JSON list of C-alpha atoms in Angstrom, two decimals:
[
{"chain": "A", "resi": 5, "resn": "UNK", "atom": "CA", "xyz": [29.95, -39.43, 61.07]},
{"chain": "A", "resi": 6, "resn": "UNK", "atom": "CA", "xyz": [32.24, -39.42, 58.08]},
{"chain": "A", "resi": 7, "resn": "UNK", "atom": "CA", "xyz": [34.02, -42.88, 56.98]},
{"chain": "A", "resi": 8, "resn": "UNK", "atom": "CA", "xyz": [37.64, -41.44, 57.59]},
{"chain": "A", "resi": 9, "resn": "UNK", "atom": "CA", "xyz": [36.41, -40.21, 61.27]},
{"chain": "A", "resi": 10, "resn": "UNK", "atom": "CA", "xyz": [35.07, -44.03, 61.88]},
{"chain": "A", "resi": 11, "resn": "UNK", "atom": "CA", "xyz": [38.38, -45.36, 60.75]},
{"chain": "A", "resi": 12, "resn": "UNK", "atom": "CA", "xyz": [40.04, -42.93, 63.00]},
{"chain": "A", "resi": 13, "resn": "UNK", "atom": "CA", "xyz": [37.77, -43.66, 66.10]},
{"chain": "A", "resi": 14, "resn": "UNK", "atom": "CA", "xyz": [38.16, -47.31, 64.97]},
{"chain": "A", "resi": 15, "resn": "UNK", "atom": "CA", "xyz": [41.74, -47.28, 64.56]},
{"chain": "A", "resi": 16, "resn": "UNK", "atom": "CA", "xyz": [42.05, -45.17, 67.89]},
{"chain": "A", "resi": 17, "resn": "UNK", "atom": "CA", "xyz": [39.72, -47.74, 69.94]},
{"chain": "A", "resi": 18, "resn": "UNK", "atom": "CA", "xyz": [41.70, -50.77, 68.26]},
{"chain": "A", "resi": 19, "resn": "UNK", "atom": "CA", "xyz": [44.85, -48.95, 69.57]},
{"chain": "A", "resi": 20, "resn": "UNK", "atom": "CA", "xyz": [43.78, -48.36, 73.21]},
{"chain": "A", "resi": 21, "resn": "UNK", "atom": "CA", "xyz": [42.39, -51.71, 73.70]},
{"chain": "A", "resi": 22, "resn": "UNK", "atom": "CA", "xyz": [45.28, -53.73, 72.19]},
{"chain": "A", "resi": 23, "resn": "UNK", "atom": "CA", "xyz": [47.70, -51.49, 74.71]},
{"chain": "A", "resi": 24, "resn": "UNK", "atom": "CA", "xyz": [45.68, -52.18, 77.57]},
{"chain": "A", "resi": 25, "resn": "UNK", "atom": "CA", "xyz": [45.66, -55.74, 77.23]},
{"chain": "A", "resi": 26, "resn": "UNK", "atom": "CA", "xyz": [49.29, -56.14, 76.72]},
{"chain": "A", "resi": 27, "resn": "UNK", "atom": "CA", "xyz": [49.90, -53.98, 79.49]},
{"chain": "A", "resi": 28, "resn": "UNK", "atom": "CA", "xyz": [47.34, -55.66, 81.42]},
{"chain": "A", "resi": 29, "resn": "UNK", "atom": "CA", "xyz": [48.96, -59.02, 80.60]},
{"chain": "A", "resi": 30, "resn": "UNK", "atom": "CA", "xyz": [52.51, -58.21, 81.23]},
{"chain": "A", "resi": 31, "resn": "UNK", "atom": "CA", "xyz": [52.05, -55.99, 84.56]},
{"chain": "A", "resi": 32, "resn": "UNK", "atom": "CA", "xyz": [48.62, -57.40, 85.84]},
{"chain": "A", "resi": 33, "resn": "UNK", "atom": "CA", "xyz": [48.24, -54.21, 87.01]},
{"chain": "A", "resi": 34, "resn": "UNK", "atom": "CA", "xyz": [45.24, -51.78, 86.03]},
{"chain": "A", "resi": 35, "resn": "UNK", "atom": "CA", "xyz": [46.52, -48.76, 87.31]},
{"chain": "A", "resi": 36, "resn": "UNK", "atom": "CA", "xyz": [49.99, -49.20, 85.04]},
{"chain": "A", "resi": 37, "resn": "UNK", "atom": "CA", "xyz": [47.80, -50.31, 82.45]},
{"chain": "A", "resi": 38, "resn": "UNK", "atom": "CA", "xyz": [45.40, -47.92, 82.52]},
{"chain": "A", "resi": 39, "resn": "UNK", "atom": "CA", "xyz": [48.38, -45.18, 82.12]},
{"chain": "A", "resi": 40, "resn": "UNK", "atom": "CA", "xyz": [50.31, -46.40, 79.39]},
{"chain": "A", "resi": 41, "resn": "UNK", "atom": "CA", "xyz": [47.28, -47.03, 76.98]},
{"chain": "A", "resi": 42, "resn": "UNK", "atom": "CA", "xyz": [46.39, -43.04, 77.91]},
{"chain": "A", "resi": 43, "resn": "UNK", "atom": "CA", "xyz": [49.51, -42.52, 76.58]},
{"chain": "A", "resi": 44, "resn": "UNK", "atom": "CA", "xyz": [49.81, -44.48, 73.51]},
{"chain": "A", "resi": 45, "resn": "UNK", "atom": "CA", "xyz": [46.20, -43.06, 72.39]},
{"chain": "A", "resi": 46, "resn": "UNK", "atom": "CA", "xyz": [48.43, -40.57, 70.61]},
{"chain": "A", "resi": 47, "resn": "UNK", "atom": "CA", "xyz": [50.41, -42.78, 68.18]},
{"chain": "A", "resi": 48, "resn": "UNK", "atom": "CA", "xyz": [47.04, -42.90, 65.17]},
{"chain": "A", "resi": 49, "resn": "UNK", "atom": "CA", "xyz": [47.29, -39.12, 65.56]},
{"chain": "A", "resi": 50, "resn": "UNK", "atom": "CA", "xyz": [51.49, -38.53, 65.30]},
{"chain": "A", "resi": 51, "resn": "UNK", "atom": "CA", "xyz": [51.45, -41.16, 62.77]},
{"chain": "A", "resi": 52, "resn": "UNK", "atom": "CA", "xyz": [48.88, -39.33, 60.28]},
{"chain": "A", "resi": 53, "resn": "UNK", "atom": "CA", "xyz": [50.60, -36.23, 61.30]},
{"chain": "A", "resi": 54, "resn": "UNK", "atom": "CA", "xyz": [53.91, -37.35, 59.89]},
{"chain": "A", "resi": 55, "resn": "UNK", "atom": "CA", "xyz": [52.38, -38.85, 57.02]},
{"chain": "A", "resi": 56, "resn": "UNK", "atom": "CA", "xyz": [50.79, -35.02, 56.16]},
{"chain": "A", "resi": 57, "resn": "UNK", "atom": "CA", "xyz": [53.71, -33.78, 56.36]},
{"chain": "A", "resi": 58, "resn": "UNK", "atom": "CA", "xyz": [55.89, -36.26, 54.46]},
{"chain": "A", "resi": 59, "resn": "UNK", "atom": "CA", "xyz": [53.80, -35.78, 51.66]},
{"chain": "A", "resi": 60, "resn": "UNK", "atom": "CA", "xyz": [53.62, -32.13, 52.04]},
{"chain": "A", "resi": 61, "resn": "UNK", "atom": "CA", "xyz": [57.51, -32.00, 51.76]},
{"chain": "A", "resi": 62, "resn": "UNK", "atom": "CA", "xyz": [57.16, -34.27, 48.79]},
{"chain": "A", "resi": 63, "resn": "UNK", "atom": "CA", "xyz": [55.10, -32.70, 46.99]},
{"chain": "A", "resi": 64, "resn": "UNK", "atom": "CA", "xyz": [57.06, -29.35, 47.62]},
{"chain": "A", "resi": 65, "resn": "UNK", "atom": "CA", "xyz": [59.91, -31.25, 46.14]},
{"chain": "A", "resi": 66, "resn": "UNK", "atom": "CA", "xyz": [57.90, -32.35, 43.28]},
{"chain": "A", "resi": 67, "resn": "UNK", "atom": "CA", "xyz": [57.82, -28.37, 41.85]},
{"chain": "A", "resi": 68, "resn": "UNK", "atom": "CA", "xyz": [61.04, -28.08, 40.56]},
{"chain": "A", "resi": 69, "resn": "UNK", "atom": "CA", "xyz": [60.63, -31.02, 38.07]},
{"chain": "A", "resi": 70, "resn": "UNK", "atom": "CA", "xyz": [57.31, -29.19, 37.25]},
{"chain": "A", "resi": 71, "resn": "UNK", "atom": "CA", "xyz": [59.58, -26.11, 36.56]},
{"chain": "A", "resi": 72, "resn": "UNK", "atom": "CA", "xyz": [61.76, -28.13, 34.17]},
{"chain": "A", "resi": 73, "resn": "UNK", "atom": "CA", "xyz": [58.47, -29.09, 31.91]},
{"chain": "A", "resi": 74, "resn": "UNK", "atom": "CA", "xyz": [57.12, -25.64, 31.68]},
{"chain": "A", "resi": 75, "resn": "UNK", "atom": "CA", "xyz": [60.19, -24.41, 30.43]},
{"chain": "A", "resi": 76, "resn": "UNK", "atom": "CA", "xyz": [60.54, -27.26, 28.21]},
{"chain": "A", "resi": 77, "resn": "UNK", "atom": "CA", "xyz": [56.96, -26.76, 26.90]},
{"chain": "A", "resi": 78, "resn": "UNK", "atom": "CA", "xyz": [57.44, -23.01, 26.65]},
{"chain": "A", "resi": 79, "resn": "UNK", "atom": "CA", "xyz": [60.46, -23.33, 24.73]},
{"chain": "A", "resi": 80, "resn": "UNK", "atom": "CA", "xyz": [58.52, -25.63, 21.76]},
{"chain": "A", "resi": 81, "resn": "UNK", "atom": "CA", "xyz": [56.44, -22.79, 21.31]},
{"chain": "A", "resi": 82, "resn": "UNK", "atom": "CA", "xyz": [53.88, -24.00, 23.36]},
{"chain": "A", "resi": 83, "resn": "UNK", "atom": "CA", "xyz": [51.25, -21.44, 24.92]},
{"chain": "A", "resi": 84, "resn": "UNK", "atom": "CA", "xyz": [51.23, -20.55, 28.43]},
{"chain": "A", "resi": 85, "resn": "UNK", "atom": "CA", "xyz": [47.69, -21.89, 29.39]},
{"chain": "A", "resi": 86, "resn": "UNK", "atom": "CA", "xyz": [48.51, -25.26, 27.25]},
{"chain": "A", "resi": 87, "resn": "UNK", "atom": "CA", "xyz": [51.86, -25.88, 28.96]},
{"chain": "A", "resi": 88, "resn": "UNK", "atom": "CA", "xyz": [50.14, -25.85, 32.33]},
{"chain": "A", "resi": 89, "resn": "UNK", "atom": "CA", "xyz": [47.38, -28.11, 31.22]},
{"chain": "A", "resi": 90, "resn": "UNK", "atom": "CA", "xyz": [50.50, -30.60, 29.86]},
{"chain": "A", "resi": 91, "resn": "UNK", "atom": "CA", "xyz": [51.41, -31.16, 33.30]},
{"chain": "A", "resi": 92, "resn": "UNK", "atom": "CA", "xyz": [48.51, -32.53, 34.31]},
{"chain": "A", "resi": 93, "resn": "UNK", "atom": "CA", "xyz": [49.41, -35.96, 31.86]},
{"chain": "A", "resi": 94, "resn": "UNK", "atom": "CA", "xyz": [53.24, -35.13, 32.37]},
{"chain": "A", "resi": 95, "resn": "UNK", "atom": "CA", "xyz": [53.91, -33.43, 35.39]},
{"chain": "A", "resi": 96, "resn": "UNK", "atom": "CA", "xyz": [55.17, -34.51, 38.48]},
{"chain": "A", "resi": 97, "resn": "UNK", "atom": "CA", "xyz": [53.10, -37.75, 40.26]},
{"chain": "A", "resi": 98, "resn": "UNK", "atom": "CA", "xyz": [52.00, -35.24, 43.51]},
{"chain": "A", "resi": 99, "resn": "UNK", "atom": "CA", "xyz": [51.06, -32.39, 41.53]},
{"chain": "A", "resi": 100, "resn": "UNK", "atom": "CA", "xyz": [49.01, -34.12, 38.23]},
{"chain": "A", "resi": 101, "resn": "UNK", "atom": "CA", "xyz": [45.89, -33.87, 40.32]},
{"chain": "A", "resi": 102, "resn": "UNK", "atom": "CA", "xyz": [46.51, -30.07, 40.97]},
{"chain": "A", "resi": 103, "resn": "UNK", "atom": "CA", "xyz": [46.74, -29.35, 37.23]},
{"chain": "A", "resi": 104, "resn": "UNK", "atom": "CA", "xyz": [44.09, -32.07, 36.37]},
{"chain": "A", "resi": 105, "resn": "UNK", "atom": "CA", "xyz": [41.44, -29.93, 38.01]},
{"chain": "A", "resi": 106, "resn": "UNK", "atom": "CA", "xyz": [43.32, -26.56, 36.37]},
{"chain": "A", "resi": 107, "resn": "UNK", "atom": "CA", "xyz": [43.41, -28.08, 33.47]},
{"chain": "A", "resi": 108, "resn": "UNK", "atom": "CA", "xyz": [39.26, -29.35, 33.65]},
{"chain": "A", "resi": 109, "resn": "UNK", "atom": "CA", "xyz": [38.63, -25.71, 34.91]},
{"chain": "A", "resi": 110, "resn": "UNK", "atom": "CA", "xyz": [39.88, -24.41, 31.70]},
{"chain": "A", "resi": 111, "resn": "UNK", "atom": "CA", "xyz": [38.51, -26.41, 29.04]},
{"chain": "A", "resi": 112, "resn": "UNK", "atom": "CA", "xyz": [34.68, -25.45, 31.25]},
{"chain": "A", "resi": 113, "resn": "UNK", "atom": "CA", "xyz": [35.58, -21.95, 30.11]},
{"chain": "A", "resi": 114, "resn": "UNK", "atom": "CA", "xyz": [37.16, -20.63, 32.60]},
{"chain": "A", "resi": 115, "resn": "UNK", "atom": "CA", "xyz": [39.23, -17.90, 32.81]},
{"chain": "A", "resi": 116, "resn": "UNK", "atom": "CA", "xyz": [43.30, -18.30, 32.77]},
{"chain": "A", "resi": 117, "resn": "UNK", "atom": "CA", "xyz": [44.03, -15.96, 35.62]},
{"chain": "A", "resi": 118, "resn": "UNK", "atom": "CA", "xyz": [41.04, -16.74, 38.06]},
{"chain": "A", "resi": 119, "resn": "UNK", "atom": "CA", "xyz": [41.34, -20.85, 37.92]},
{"chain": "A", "resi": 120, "resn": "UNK", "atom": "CA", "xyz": [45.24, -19.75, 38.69]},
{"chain": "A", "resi": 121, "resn": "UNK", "atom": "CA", "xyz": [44.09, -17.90, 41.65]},
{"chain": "A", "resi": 122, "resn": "UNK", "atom": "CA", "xyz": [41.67, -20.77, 42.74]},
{"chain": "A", "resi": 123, "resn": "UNK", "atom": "CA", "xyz": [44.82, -23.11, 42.34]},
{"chain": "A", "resi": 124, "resn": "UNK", "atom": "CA", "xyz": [46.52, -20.97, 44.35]},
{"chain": "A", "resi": 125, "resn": "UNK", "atom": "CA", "xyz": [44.31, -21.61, 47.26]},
{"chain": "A", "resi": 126, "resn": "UNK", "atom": "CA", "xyz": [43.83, -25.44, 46.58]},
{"chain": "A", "resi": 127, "resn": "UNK", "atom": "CA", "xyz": [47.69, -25.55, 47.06]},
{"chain": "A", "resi": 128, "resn": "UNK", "atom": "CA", "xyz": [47.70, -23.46, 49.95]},
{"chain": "A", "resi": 129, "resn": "UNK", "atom": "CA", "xyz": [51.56, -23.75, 49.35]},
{"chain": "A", "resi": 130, "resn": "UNK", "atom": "CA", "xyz": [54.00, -20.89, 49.33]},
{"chain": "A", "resi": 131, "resn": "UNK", "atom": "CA", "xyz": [56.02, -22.23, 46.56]},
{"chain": "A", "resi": 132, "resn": "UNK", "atom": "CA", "xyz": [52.79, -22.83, 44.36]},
{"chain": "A", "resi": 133, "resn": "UNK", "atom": "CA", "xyz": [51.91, -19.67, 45.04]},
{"chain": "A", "resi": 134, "resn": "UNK", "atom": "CA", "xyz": [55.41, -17.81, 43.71]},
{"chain": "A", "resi": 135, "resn": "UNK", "atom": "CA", "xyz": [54.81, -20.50, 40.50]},
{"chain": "A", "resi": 136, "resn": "UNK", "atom": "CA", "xyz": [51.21, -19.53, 39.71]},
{"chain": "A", "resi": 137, "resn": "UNK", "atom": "CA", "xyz": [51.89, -15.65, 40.47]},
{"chain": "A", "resi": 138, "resn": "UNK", "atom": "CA", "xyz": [55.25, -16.22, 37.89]},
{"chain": "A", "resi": 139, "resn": "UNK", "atom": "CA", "xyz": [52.32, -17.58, 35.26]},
{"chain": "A", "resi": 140, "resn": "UNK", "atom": "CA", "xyz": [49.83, -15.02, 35.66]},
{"chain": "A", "resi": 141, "resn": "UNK", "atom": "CA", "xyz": [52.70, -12.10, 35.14]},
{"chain": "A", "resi": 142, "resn": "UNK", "atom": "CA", "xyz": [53.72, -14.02, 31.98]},
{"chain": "A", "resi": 143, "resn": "UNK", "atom": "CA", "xyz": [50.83, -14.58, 30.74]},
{"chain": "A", "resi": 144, "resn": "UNK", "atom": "CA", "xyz": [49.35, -11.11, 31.39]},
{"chain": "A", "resi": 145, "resn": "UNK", "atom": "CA", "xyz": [52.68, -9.31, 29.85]},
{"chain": "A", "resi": 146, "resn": "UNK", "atom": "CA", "xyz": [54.05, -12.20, 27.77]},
{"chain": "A", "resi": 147, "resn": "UNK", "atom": "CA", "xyz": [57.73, -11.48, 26.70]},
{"chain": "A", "resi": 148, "resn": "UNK", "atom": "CA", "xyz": [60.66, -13.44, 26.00]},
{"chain": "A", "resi": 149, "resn": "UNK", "atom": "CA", "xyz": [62.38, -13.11, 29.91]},
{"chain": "A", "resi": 150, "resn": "UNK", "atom": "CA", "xyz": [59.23, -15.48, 30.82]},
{"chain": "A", "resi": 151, "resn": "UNK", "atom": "CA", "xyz": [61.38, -18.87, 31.06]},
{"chain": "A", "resi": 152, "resn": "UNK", "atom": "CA", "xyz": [64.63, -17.08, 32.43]},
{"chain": "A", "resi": 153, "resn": "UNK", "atom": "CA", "xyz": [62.37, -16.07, 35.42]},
{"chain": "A", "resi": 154, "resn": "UNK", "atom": "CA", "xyz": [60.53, -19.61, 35.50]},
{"chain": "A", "resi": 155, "resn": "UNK", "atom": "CA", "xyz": [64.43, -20.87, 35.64]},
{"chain": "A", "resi": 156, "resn": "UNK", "atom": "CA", "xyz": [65.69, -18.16, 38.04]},
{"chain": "A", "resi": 157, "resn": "UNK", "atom": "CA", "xyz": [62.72, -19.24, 40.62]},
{"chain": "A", "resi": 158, "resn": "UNK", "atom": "CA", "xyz": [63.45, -22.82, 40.07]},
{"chain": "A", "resi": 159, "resn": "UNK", "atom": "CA", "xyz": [66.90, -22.58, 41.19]},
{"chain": "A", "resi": 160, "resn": "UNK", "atom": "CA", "xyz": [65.79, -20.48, 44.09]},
{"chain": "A", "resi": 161, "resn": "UNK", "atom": "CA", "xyz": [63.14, -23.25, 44.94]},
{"chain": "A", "resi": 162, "resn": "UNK", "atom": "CA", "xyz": [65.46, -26.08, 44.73]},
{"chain": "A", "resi": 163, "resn": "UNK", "atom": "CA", "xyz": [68.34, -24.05, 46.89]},
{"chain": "A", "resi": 164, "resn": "UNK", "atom": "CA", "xyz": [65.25, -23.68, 49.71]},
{"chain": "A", "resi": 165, "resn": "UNK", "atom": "CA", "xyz": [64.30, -27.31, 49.46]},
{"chain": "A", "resi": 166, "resn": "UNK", "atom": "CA", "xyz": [68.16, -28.46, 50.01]},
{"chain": "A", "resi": 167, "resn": "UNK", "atom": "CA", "xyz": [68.28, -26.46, 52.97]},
{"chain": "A", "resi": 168, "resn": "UNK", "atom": "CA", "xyz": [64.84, -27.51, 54.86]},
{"chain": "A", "resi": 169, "resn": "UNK", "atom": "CA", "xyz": [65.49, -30.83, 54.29]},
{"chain": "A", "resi": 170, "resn": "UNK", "atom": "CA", "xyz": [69.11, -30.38, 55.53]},
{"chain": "A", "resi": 171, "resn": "UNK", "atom": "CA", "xyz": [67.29, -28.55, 58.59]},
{"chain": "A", "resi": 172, "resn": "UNK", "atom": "CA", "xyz": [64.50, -30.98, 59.33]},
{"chain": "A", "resi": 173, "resn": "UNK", "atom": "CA", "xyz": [67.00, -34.21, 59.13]},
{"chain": "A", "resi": 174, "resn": "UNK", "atom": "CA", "xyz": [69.01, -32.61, 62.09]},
{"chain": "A", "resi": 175, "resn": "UNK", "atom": "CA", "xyz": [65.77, -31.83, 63.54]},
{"chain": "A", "resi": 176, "resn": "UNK", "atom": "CA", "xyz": [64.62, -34.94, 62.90]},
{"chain": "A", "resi": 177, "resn": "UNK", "atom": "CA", "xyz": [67.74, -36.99, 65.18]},
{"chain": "A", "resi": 178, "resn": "UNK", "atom": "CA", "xyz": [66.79, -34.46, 67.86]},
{"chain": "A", "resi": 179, "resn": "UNK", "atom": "CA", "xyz": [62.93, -35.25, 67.87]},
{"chain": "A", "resi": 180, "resn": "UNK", "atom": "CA", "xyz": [63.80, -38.90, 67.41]},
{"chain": "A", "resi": 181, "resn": "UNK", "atom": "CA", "xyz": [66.52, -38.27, 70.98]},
{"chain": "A", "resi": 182, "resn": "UNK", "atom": "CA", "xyz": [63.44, -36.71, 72.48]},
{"chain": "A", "resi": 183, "resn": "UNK", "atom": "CA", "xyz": [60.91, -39.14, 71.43]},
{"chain": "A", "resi": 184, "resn": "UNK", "atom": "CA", "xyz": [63.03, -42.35, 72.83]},
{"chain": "A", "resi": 185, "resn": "UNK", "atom": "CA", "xyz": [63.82, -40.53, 76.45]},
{"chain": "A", "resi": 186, "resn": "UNK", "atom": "CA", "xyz": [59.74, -39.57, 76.73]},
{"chain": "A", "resi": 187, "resn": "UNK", "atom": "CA", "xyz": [58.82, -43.20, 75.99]},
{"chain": "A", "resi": 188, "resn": "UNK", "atom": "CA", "xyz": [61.74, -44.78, 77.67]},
{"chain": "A", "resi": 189, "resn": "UNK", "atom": "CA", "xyz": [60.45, -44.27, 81.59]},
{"chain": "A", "resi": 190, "resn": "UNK", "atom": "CA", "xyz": [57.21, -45.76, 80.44]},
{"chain": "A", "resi": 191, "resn": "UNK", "atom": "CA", "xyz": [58.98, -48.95, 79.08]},
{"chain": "A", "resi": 192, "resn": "UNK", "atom": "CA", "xyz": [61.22, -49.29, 82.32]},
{"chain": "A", "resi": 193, "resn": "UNK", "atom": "CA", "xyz": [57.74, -48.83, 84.74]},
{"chain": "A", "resi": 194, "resn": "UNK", "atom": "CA", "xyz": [56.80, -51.84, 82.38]},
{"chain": "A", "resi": 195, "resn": "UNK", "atom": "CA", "xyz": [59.65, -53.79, 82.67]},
{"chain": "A", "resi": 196, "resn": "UNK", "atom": "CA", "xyz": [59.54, -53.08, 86.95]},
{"chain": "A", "resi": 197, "resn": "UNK", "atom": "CA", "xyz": [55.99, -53.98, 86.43]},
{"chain": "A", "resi": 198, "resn": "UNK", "atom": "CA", "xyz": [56.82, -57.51, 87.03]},
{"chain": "A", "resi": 199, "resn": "UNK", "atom": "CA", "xyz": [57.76, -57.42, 89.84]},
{"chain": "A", "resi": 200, "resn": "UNK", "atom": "CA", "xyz": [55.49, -57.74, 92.26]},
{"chain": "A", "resi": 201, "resn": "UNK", "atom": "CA", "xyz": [57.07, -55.00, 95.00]},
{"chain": "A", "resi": 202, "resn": "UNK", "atom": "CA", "xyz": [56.22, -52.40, 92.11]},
{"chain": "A", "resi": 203, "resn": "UNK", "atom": "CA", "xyz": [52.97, -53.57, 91.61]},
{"chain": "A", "resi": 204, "resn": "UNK", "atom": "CA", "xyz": [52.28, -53.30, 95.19]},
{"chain": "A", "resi": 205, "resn": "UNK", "atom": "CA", "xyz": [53.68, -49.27, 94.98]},
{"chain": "A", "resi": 206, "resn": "UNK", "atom": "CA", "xyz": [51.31, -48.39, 91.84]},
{"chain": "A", "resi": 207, "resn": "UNK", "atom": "CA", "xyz": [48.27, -50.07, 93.51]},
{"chain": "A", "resi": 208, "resn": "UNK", "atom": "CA", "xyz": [48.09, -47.83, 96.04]},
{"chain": "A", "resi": 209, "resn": "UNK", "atom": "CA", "xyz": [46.59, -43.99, 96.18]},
{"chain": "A", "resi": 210, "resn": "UNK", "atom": "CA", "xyz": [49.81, -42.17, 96.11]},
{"chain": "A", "resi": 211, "resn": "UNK", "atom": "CA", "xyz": [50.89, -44.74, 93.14]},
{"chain": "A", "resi": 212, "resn": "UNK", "atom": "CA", "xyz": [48.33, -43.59, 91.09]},
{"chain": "A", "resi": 213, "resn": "UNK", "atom": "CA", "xyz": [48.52, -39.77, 91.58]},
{"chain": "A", "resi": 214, "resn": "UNK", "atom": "CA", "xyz": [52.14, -40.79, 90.45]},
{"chain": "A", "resi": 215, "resn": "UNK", "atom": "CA", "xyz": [50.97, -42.46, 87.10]},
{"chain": "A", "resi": 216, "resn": "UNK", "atom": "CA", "xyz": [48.78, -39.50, 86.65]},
{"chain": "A", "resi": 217, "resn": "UNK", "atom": "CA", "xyz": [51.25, -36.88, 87.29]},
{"chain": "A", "resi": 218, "resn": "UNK", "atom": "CA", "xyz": [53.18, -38.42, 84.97]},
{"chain": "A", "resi": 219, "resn": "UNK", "atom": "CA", "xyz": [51.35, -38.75, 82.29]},
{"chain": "A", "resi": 220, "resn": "UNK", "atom": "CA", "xyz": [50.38, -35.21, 82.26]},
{"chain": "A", "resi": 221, "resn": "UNK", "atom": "CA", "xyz": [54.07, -34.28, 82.35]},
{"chain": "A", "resi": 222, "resn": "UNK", "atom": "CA", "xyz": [54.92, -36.41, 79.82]},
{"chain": "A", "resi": 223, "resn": "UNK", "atom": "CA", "xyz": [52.13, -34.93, 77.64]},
{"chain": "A", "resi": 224, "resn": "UNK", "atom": "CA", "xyz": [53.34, -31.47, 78.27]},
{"chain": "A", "resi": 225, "resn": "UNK", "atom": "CA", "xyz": [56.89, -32.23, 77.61]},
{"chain": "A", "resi": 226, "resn": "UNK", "atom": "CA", "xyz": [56.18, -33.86, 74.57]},
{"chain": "A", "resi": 227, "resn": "UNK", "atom": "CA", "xyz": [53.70, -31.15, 73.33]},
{"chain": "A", "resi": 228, "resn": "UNK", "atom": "CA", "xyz": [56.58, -28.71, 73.94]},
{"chain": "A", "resi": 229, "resn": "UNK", "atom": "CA", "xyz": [59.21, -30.94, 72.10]},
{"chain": "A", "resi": 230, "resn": "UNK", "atom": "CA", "xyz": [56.82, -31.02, 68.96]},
{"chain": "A", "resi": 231, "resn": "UNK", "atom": "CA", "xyz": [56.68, -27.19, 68.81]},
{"chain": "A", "resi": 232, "resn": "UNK", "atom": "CA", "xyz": [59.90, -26.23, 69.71]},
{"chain": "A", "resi": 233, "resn": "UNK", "atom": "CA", "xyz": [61.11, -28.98, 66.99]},
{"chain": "A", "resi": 234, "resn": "UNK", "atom": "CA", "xyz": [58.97, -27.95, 64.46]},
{"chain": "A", "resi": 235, "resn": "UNK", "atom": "CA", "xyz": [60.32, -26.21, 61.22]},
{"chain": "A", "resi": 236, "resn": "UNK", "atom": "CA", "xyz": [58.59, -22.83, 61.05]},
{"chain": "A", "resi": 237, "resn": "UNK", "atom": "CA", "xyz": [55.66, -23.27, 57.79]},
{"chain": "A", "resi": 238, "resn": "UNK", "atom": "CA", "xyz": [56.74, -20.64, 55.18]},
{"chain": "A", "resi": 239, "resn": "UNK", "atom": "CA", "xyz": [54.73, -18.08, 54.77]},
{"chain": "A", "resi": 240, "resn": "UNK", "atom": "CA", "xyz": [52.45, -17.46, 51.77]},
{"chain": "A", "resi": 241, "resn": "UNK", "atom": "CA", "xyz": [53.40, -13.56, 51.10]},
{"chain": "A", "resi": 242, "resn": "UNK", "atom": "CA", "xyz": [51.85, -13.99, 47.60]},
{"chain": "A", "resi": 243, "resn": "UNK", "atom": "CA", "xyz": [48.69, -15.20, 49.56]}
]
């Protein structure tokens, strides 16, 4: 097993236990606390998940500062392949080790266009791959119009990172709505869990089918909030 799937089963297995026994303590009842736990097994996994994509949107908003030093580099005179490599020391944080390995690729000998196209895939971005395609056209039929187009799709990548992010913040107050009134039935069974006429209830055969009808349902309905509140990914037509 690889050390980032330990640390995940770890992490996962830490998770569970510490929500059963805090369940456990606070309801003293297994079945609740059984049900919960099942619940909260999730939270590792959403948690990474939002951390991928927060640096995924990062790093998308990283390219139009990467814009800014190609232009600036092309404009010193500066060759095509060089300005690239120049990013790698000088280019935005998220995307130095992206033009590290372009820029290791080429001083091995290899050639402009194909470590481009490699890139390309390494990025698996849509907006790296409308940059890198830019390059190899420039580089392939040089002319002066090269930084007015490097300029032109920088404004057009900026204008579709202003409106995502305007998109995914109102997305974002309806996944957070969604996300307290799935968890918020779960935290009033708790609460009711201390009393000892709703332990009684969940103790029993039908109370359990109840738990585990509704954990299934709450599973479902928060599988189908994710995907219906989930920004389409853009799609790589430069592929």
């Amino acid at each position: 097993m690889k050390p980032s799937a330990k640390r995940s089963a770890l992490t996962l297995t830490t998770s569970i236990a510490a929500v059963f026994f805090i369940t456990l303590l606070v309801s003293g009842t297994p079945t609740i606390s059984l049900a919960i736990p099942m619940l909260a097994a999730a939270i590792p996994f959403l948690i990474n998940k939002y951390r991928a994509l927060k640096v995924e949107r990062e790093r998308d908003s990283s390219w139009p500062e990467a814009f800014d030093s190609l232009v600036s580099a092309l404009q010193s005179g500066i060759a095509i392949p060089e300005a690239v490599c120049s990013l790698s020391a000088h280019g935005p944080e998220l995307l130095r080790p992206l033009f590290l390995m372009i820029e290791e690729a080429l001083l091995e000998g290899g050639d402009f266009v194909t470590v481009l196209l490699e890139a390309k895939t390494q990025a698996n971005s849509a907006i790296a791959d409308q940059v890198f395609e830019t390059l190899i056209f420039a580089k392939d039929f040089g002319g002066k119009d090269s930084n007015a187009a490097l300029r032109l799709l920088s404004e057009f990548v900026r204008e579709d990172i202003a409106v995502l992010e305007e998109i995914s913040t109102k997305f974002g107050w309806i996944r957070n709505s969604a996300t307290l009134a799935t968890v918020a039935p779960w935290l009033l069974l708790l609460l009711l869990s201390t009393q000892a006429s709703t332990r009684e209830a969940f103790a029993t055969i039908e109370g359990t089918k109840i738990l585990i009808v509704g954990v299934l349902l709450t599973g479902i309905a928060y599988i189908w909030m994710e995907r219906v509140g989930s920004l389409p990914v853009p799609e790589r037509a430069l592929r």
